[in-house]
Coordinates of C-alpha atoms in Angstrom, one line a residue:
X1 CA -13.4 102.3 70.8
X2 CA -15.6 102.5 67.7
X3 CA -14.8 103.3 64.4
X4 CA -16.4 106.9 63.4
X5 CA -16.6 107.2 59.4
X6 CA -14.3 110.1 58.0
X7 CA -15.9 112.7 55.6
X8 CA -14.1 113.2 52.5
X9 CA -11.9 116.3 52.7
X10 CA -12.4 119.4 50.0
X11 CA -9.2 121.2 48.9
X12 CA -9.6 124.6 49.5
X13 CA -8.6 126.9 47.0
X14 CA -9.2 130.5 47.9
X15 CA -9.9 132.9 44.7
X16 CA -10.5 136.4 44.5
X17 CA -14.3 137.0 44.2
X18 CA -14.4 138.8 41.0
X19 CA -12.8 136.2 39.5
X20 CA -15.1 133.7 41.2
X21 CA -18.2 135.5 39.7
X22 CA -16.1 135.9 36.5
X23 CA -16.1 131.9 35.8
X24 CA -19.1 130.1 34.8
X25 CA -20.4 127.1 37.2
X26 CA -20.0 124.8 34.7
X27 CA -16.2 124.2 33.4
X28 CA -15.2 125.2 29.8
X29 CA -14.1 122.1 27.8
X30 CA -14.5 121.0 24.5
X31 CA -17.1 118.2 23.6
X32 CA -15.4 115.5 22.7
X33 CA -15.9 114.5 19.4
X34 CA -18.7 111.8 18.5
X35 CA -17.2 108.6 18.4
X36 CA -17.6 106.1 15.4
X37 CA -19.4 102.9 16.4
X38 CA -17.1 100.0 17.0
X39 CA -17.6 97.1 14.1
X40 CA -19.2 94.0 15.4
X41 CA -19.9 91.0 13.8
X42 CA -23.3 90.7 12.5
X43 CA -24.8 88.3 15.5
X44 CA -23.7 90.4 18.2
X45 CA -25.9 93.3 16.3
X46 CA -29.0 91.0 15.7
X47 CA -28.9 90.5 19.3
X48 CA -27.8 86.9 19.2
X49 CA -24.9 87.4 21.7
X50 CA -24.4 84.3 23.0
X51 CA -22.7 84.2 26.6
X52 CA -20.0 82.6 28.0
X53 CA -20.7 79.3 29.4
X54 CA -20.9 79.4 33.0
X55 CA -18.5 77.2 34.4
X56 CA -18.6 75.8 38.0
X57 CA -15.7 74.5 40.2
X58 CA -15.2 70.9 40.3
X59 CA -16.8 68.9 42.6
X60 CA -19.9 71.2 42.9
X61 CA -21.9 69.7 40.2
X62 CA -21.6 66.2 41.5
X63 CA -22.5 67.4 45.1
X64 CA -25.5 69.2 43.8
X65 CA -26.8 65.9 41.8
X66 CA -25.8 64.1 45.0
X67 CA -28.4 66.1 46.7
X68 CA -31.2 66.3 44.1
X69 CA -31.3 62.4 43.5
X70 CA -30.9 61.7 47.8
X71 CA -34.0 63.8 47.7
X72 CA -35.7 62.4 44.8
X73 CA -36.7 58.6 44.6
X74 CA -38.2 57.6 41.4
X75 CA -39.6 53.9 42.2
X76 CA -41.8 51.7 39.8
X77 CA -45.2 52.3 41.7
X78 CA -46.1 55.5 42.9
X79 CA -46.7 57.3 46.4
X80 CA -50.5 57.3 46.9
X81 CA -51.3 54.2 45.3
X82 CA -48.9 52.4 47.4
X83 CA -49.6 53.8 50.5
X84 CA -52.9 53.0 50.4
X85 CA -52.0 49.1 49.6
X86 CA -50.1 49.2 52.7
X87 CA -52.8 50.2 54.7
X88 CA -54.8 48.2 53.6
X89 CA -53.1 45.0 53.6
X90 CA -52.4 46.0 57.6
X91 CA -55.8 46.8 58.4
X92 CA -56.6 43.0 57.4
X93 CA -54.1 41.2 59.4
X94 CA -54.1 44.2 62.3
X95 CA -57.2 46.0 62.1
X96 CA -55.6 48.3 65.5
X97 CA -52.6 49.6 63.6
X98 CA -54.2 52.8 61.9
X99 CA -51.0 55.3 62.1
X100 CA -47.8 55.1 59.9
X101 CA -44.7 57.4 59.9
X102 CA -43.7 58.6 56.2
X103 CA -40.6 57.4 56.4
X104 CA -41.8 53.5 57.7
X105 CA -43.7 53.8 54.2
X106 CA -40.9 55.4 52.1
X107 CA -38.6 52.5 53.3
X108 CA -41.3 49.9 52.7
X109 CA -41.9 51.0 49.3
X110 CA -37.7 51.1 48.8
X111 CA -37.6 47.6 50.0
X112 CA -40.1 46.8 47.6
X113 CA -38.3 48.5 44.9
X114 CA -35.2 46.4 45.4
X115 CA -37.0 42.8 45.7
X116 CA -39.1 43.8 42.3
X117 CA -35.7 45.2 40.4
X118 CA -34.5 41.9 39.9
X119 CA -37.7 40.0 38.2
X120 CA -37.3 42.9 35.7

């Protein structure tokens, strides 16, 4: 069966209605009294709070570089240039072969990347 939300329940309080119309709607209490401004030190009133460093659990700032340099590859020649060097070094020796996958290309340029490392 579902649940079904329950409305808050109102004590009753029954009054006599001359005293009802006697009372104000508003209660009668006393303003309290102003308050003196707590004393801070002088960069938290310049507005130079500075926050608490956010602190992460371990292991989850490793994982997240983990991810951002598997995504990221920074090799010695760039994207575009390289692609087009690729293409056209196998249009010479196979002038049919017109279509490469991206990631035939990315691993080319890889390989490339780790037989170049070395002679630097």
């Amino acid at each position: 069966m579902a649940r079904v939300k329950q409305r808050a329940r109102r004590r009753a309080t029954r009054r006599n209605s001359s005293a009802a119309e006697a009372t104000p709607s508003t209660p009668n209490h006393k303003p309290s009294p102003a308050r003196s401004p707590r004393t801070t030190p002088q960069a938290e009133r310049d507005g130079e709070r500075q926050r608490k460093k956010r602190r992460n659990r371990p292991g989850t700032v490793a994982l997240r570089e983990i991810r951002k340099y598997q995504k990221s590859f920074n090799l010695l020649m760039p994207a575009a240039p390289f692609i087009r060097l690729v293409k056209e070094i196998s249009h010479f020796y196979a002038p049919r072969v017109a279509r490469w996958k991206a990631e035939a290309l990315v691993a080319l340029q890889e390989d490339e990347y780790s037989e170049c490392l070395p002679l630097f």
